[in-house]
mmCIF file of C-alpha atoms in Angstrom:
data_model
loop_
_atom_site.group_PDB
_atom_site.id
_atom_site.type_symbol
_atom_site.label_atom_id
_atom_site.label_comp_id
_atom_site.label_asym_id
_atom_site.label_seq_id
_atom_site.Cartn_x
_atom_site.Cartn_y
_atom_site.Cartn_z
ATOM 1 C CA ASN A 28 327.161 48.664 57.529
ATOM 2 C CA ALA A 29 326.810 45.318 59.329
ATOM 3 C CA GLY A 30 324.431 46.586 62.044
ATOM 4 C CA VAL A 31 324.603 44.408 65.174
ATOM 5 C CA THR A 32 326.811 41.329 65.057
ATOM 6 C CA GLN A 33 327.139 38.521 67.598
ATOM 7 C CA THR A 34 329.635 35.717 68.090
ATOM 8 C CA PRO A 35 329.439 32.799 68.356
ATOM 9 C CA LYS A 36 326.241 31.758 66.578
ATOM 10 C CA PHE A 37 326.005 28.494 68.481
ATOM 11 C CA GLN A 38 327.773 27.100 71.541
ATOM 12 C CA VAL A 39 327.566 23.966 73.651
ATOM 13 C CA LEU A 40 328.912 24.129 77.203
ATOM 14 C CA LYS A 41 329.160 21.708 80.071
ATOM 15 C CA THR A 42 327.799 22.731 83.460
ATOM 16 C CA GLY A 43 330.352 24.867 85.277
ATOM 17 C CA GLN A 44 332.206 26.045 82.185
ATOM 18 C CA SER A 45 332.565 29.744 81.457
ATOM 19 C CA MET A 46 332.252 31.686 78.238
ATOM 20 C CA THR A 47 331.812 35.193 76.873
ATOM 21 C CA LEU A 48 329.287 36.172 74.248
ATOM 22 C CA GLN A 49 330.461 39.015 72.064
ATOM 23 C CA CYS A 50 328.355 41.794 70.567
ATOM 24 C CA ALA A 51 329.362 44.717 68.384
ATOM 25 C CA GLN A 52 327.472 47.460 66.552
ATOM 26 C CA ASP A 53 328.661 49.870 63.897
ATOM 27 C CA MET A 54 325.754 52.345 64.049
ATOM 28 C CA ASN A 55 327.351 54.617 66.665
ATOM 29 C CA HIS A 56 324.517 53.866 69.107
ATOM 30 C CA ASN A 57 324.831 54.835 72.747
ATOM 31 C CA SER A 58 322.636 52.155 74.307
ATOM 32 C CA MET A 59 323.171 48.414 74.136
ATOM 33 C CA TYR A 60 321.191 45.509 75.598
ATOM 34 C CA TRP A 61 321.435 41.793 76.297
ATOM 35 C CA TYR A 62 318.286 39.642 76.266
ATOM 36 C CA ARG A 63 317.552 35.967 76.604
ATOM 37 C CA GLN A 64 314.670 34.242 74.855
ATOM 38 C CA ASP A 65 313.311 30.936 76.065
ATOM 39 C CA PRO A 66 310.769 28.818 74.147
ATOM 40 C CA GLY A 67 307.260 30.213 74.389
ATOM 41 C CA MET A 68 308.449 33.301 76.210
ATOM 42 C CA GLY A 69 309.222 36.807 75.263
ATOM 43 C CA LEU A 70 312.570 38.505 75.494
ATOM 44 C CA ARG A 71 313.827 39.107 79.000
ATOM 45 C CA LEU A 72 316.361 41.823 79.659
ATOM 46 C CA ILE A 73 319.554 40.623 81.348
ATOM 47 C CA TYR A 74 321.672 43.780 81.407
ATOM 48 C CA TYR A 75 321.805 47.038 79.541
ATOM 49 C CA SER A 76 324.287 49.833 79.014
ATOM 50 C CA ALA A 77 322.931 53.325 78.500
ATOM 51 C CA SER A 78 326.302 54.636 77.402
ATOM 52 C CA GLU A 79 329.956 53.741 77.351
ATOM 53 C CA GLY A 80 331.154 53.149 80.886
ATOM 54 C CA THR A 81 327.753 52.371 82.437
ATOM 55 C CA THR A 82 325.924 49.085 82.935
ATOM 56 C CA ASP A 83 322.698 48.294 84.774
ATOM 57 C CA LYS A 84 320.797 45.156 85.703
ATOM 58 C CA GLY A 85 317.672 44.159 83.887
ATOM 59 C CA GLU A 86 314.996 41.645 84.821
ATOM 60 C CA VAL A 87 317.171 38.487 85.016
ATOM 61 C CA PRO A 88 320.822 39.407 85.795
ATOM 62 C CA ASN A 89 321.740 36.536 88.130
ATOM 63 C CA GLY A 90 324.513 34.327 86.779
ATOM 64 C CA TYR A 91 325.723 36.897 84.260
ATOM 65 C CA ASN A 92 328.207 39.724 84.065
ATOM 66 C CA VAL A 93 328.686 42.325 81.345
ATOM 67 C CA SER A 94 331.366 44.658 80.074
ATOM 68 C CA ARG A 95 330.874 47.703 77.910
ATOM 69 C CA LEU A 96 334.340 47.627 76.405
ATOM 70 C CA ASN A 97 333.852 50.743 74.281
ATOM 71 C CA LYS A 98 331.006 52.372 72.424
ATOM 72 C CA ARG A 99 330.869 49.560 69.855
ATOM 73 C CA GLU A 100 331.189 46.450 72.017
ATOM 74 C CA PHE A 101 329.121 44.958 74.825
ATOM 75 C CA SER A 102 329.997 41.471 76.063
ATOM 76 C CA LEU A 103 328.049 39.030 78.241
ATOM 77 C CA ARG A 104 329.892 36.554 80.445
ATOM 78 C CA LEU A 105 328.700 33.361 82.049
ATOM 79 C CA GLU A 106 331.162 32.529 84.824
ATOM 80 C CA SER A 107 329.776 29.087 85.685
ATOM 81 C CA ALA A 108 327.193 27.920 83.188
ATOM 82 C CA ALA A 109 324.063 26.099 84.379
ATOM 83 C CA PRO A 110 321.468 24.134 82.354
ATOM 84 C CA SER A 111 318.929 26.871 83.221
ATOM 85 C CA GLN A 112 320.997 29.231 81.074
ATOM 86 C CA THR A 113 320.233 27.226 77.943
ATOM 87 C CA SER A 114 318.586 29.841 75.761
ATOM 88 C CA VAL A 115 318.908 32.070 72.727
ATOM 89 C CA TYR A 116 320.738 35.283 73.551
ATOM 90 C CA PHE A 117 320.118 38.473 71.631
ATOM 91 C CA CYS A 118 322.131 41.652 71.748
ATOM 92 C CA ALA A 119 320.525 44.921 70.689
ATOM 93 C CA SER A 120 321.496 48.545 70.281
ATOM 94 C CA ARG A 121 319.570 51.769 70.129
ATOM 95 C CA ASP A 122 320.231 55.439 69.495
ATOM 96 C CA LEU A 123 318.453 57.691 71.958
ATOM 97 C CA THR A 124 319.961 60.935 70.799
ATOM 98 C CA GLY A 125 318.083 61.196 67.524
ATOM 99 C CA VAL A 126 314.483 61.006 66.410
ATOM 100 C CA GLN A 127 314.685 57.322 65.548
ATOM 101 C CA GLU A 128 314.178 55.131 68.611
ATOM 102 C CA THR A 129 314.349 51.751 66.918
ATOM 103 C CA GLN A 130 316.097 48.982 68.783
ATOM 104 C CA TYR A 131 318.133 46.836 66.388
ATOM 105 C CA PHE A 132 318.799 43.207 67.245
ATOM 106 C CA GLY A 133 321.716 40.972 66.420
ATOM 107 C CA PRO A 134 321.202 37.507 64.868
ATOM 108 C CA GLY A 135 321.348 35.736 68.228
ATOM 109 C CA THR A 136 323.549 33.130 69.919
ATOM 110 C CA ARG A 137 322.072 29.703 70.660
ATOM 111 C CA LEU A 138 323.562 28.348 73.878
ATOM 112 C CA LEU A 139 323.104 24.802 75.101
ATOM 113 C CA VAL A 140 324.356 23.926 78.590
ATOM 114 C CA LEU A 141 324.596 20.213 79.304
ATOM 115 C CA GLY B 14 308.629 47.052 88.008
ATOM 116 C CA GLU B 15 306.862 47.003 84.682
ATOM 117 C CA ASN B 16 304.718 44.018 83.705
ATOM 118 C CA VAL B 17 303.437 43.495 80.162
ATOM 119 C CA GLU B 18 300.665 41.049 79.328
ATOM 120 C CA GLN B 19 299.773 40.040 75.781
ATOM 121 C CA HIS B 20 296.695 38.319 74.327
ATOM 122 C CA PRO B 21 295.977 36.051 72.623
ATOM 123 C CA SER B 22 298.945 33.707 72.787
ATOM 124 C CA THR B 23 297.972 32.161 69.445
ATOM 125 C CA LEU B 24 295.798 33.533 66.659
ATOM 126 C CA SER B 25 294.715 31.957 63.393
ATOM 127 C CA VAL B 26 293.008 33.986 60.679
ATOM 128 C CA GLN B 27 292.043 33.451 57.069
ATOM 129 C CA GLU B 28 294.060 35.270 54.458
ATOM 130 C CA GLY B 29 292.518 38.685 53.864
ATOM 131 C CA ASP B 30 290.965 38.941 57.318
ATOM 132 C CA SER B 31 292.150 41.310 60.051
ATOM 133 C CA ALA B 32 294.163 40.367 63.122
ATOM 134 C CA VAL B 33 294.237 42.202 66.450
ATOM 135 C CA ILE B 34 296.715 41.629 69.264
ATOM 136 C CA LYS B 35 296.333 43.378 72.609
ATOM 137 C CA CYS B 36 298.839 44.272 75.312
ATOM 138 C CA THR B 37 298.463 45.799 78.744
ATOM 139 C CA TYR B 38 301.172 47.382 80.868
ATOM 140 C CA SER B 39 301.399 48.296 84.523
ATOM 141 C CA ASP B 40 303.849 51.203 84.816
ATOM 142 C CA SER B 41 302.249 54.570 84.073
ATOM 143 C CA ALA B 42 305.762 55.954 83.459
ATOM 144 C CA SER B 43 306.155 53.844 80.311
ATOM 145 C CA ASN B 44 306.300 56.163 77.333
ATOM 146 C CA TYR B 45 307.346 54.143 74.291
ATOM 147 C CA PHE B 46 305.628 51.058 72.890
ATOM 148 C CA PRO B 47 307.210 49.122 70.012
ATOM 149 C CA TRP B 48 305.913 46.034 68.239
ATOM 150 C CA TYR B 49 308.268 43.400 66.868
ATOM 151 C CA LYS B 50 307.814 40.584 64.383
ATOM 152 C CA GLN B 51 309.947 37.482 64.728
ATOM 153 C CA GLU B 52 310.026 34.775 62.088
ATOM 154 C CA LEU B 53 311.213 31.299 63.002
ATOM 155 C CA GLY B 54 314.939 31.257 63.732
ATOM 156 C CA LYS B 55 315.322 34.959 62.999
ATOM 157 C CA ARG B 56 315.923 38.068 65.048
ATOM 158 C CA PRO B 57 313.046 40.322 66.189
ATOM 159 C CA GLN B 58 312.410 43.212 63.824
ATOM 160 C CA LEU B 59 310.512 46.392 64.583
ATOM 161 C CA ILE B 60 307.309 46.760 62.577
ATOM 162 C CA ILE B 61 305.724 49.793 64.221
ATOM 163 C CA ASP B 62 306.017 51.843 67.386
ATOM 164 C CA ILE B 63 304.127 54.547 69.219
ATOM 165 C CA ARG B 64 304.998 57.156 71.807
ATOM 166 C CA SER B 65 302.809 57.978 74.782
ATOM 167 C CA ASN B 66 301.848 61.380 73.392
ATOM 168 C CA VAL B 67 300.170 59.787 70.348
ATOM 169 C CA GLY B 68 296.922 57.804 70.333
ATOM 170 C CA GLU B 69 297.226 56.032 66.992
ATOM 171 C CA LYS B 70 299.789 55.379 64.283
ATOM 172 C CA LYS B 71 299.382 53.672 60.938
ATOM 173 C CA ASP B 72 301.801 52.283 58.377
ATOM 174 C CA GLN B 73 300.100 50.715 55.360
ATOM 175 C CA ARG B 74 298.342 47.533 56.605
ATOM 176 C CA ILE B 75 299.611 47.891 60.169
ATOM 177 C CA ALA B 76 298.292 50.202 62.883
ATOM 178 C CA VAL B 77 298.843 50.601 66.594
ATOM 179 C CA THR B 78 296.478 52.257 69.076
ATOM 180 C CA LEU B 79 297.317 53.377 72.594
ATOM 181 C CA ASN B 80 294.993 54.051 75.527
ATOM 182 C CA LYS B 81 297.118 55.576 78.277
ATOM 183 C CA THR B 82 294.274 55.800 80.756
ATOM 184 C CA ALA B 83 293.537 52.096 80.518
ATOM 185 C CA LYS B 84 297.220 51.233 80.030
ATOM 186 C CA HIS B 85 296.708 49.137 76.960
ATOM 187 C CA PHE B 86 297.824 49.200 73.335
ATOM 188 C CA SER B 87 296.893 47.084 70.356
ATOM 189 C CA LEU B 88 298.336 45.983 67.030
ATOM 190 C CA HIS B 89 295.980 45.830 64.056
ATOM 191 C CA ILE B 90 296.910 44.052 60.826
ATOM 192 C CA THR B 91 294.465 44.361 57.954
ATOM 193 C CA GLU B 92 294.252 42.273 54.770
ATOM 194 C CA THR B 93 296.494 39.612 56.264
ATOM 195 C CA GLN B 94 298.813 37.637 53.993
ATOM 196 C CA PRO B 95 300.598 34.303 54.558
ATOM 197 C CA GLU B 96 303.899 36.171 55.007
ATOM 198 C CA ASP B 97 302.396 37.867 58.071
ATOM 199 C CA SER B 98 302.633 34.505 59.851
ATOM 200 C CA ALA B 99 305.163 34.949 62.692
ATOM 201 C CA VAL B 100 305.405 35.620 66.406
ATOM 202 C CA TYR B 101 304.603 39.193 67.395
ATOM 203 C CA PHE B 102 305.905 40.819 70.560
ATOM 204 C CA CYS B 103 304.826 44.031 72.200
ATOM 205 C CA ALA B 104 307.052 45.944 74.594
ATOM 206 C CA ALA B 105 306.828 48.842 76.998
ATOM 207 C CA SER B 106 309.719 51.125 77.740
ATOM 208 C CA SER B 107 310.363 53.735 80.373
ATOM 209 C CA TRP B 108 313.303 55.691 81.612
ATOM 210 C CA ALA B 109 315.117 53.912 84.421
ATOM 211 C CA LEU B 110 317.758 55.530 86.604
ATOM 212 C CA ARG B 111 320.082 55.466 83.611
ATOM 213 C CA GLY B 112 319.007 54.737 80.096
ATOM 214 C CA GLN B 113 315.781 53.190 78.950
ATOM 215 C CA ASN B 114 314.487 49.834 80.119
ATOM 216 C CA PHE B 115 312.391 47.478 77.968
ATOM 217 C CA VAL B 116 309.886 44.855 79.093
ATOM 218 C CA PHE B 117 308.445 42.507 76.463
ATOM 219 C CA GLY B 118 305.161 40.655 76.366
ATOM 220 C CA PRO B 119 305.248 36.840 75.986
ATOM 221 C CA GLY B 120 304.351 36.947 72.295
ATOM 222 C CA THR B 121 301.472 36.014 69.982
ATOM 223 C CA ARG B 122 301.892 33.335 67.343
ATOM 224 C CA LEU B 123 299.911 34.482 64.296
ATOM 225 C CA SER B 124 299.043 31.983 61.589
ATOM 226 C CA VAL B 125 297.492 33.250 58.360
ATOM 227 C CA LEU B 126 295.756 30.425 56.569
ATOM 228 C CA PRO B 127 295.622 30.563 52.743
#
């Protein structure tokens, strides 16, 4: 049981390049989330998916798109990367159908945009 | 939307002393309040949580209290140990149009001095 996995672990992009961050969970959770974490700041929600087939904007969605490919996978895409998107990105999943409400985080992806 | 404030931003205590971190939230619809611990370079991990229908919850050396009227909740760590040193985040969660939205506080850096 790997929990929440993310790829890649680290990425360097040039301004204007695109990339997709991948996230997968094997806990059969319905809800999945993408956050960014900047130095000295808390986690800010980019997008979330309450269930397969649905996605909704969070606090800071501009410059990002997401795809809930299936119940396991939730990807985050940067179409034209900007230096302001340099951050650590965390994916998380959560099961809202049971008693346990814990949100489990992936190990993070460190993104540097030059 | 929801706004979560967290104080203090940094906290230093002597080993064995208690530490208290306070958070306030703005949305009266928020109904779930988790606390996360994040060690340097690691993912956030849930340490304790509380629902809006409960005033206090305790797990060994860690406790959380919630005052719904005043819209604030606090984390209490007793008998602190050096391994408690980390950044602690509070969060408030409420049901959005679909799924459950999370807003995090900016974090408190706790240092436990031996």
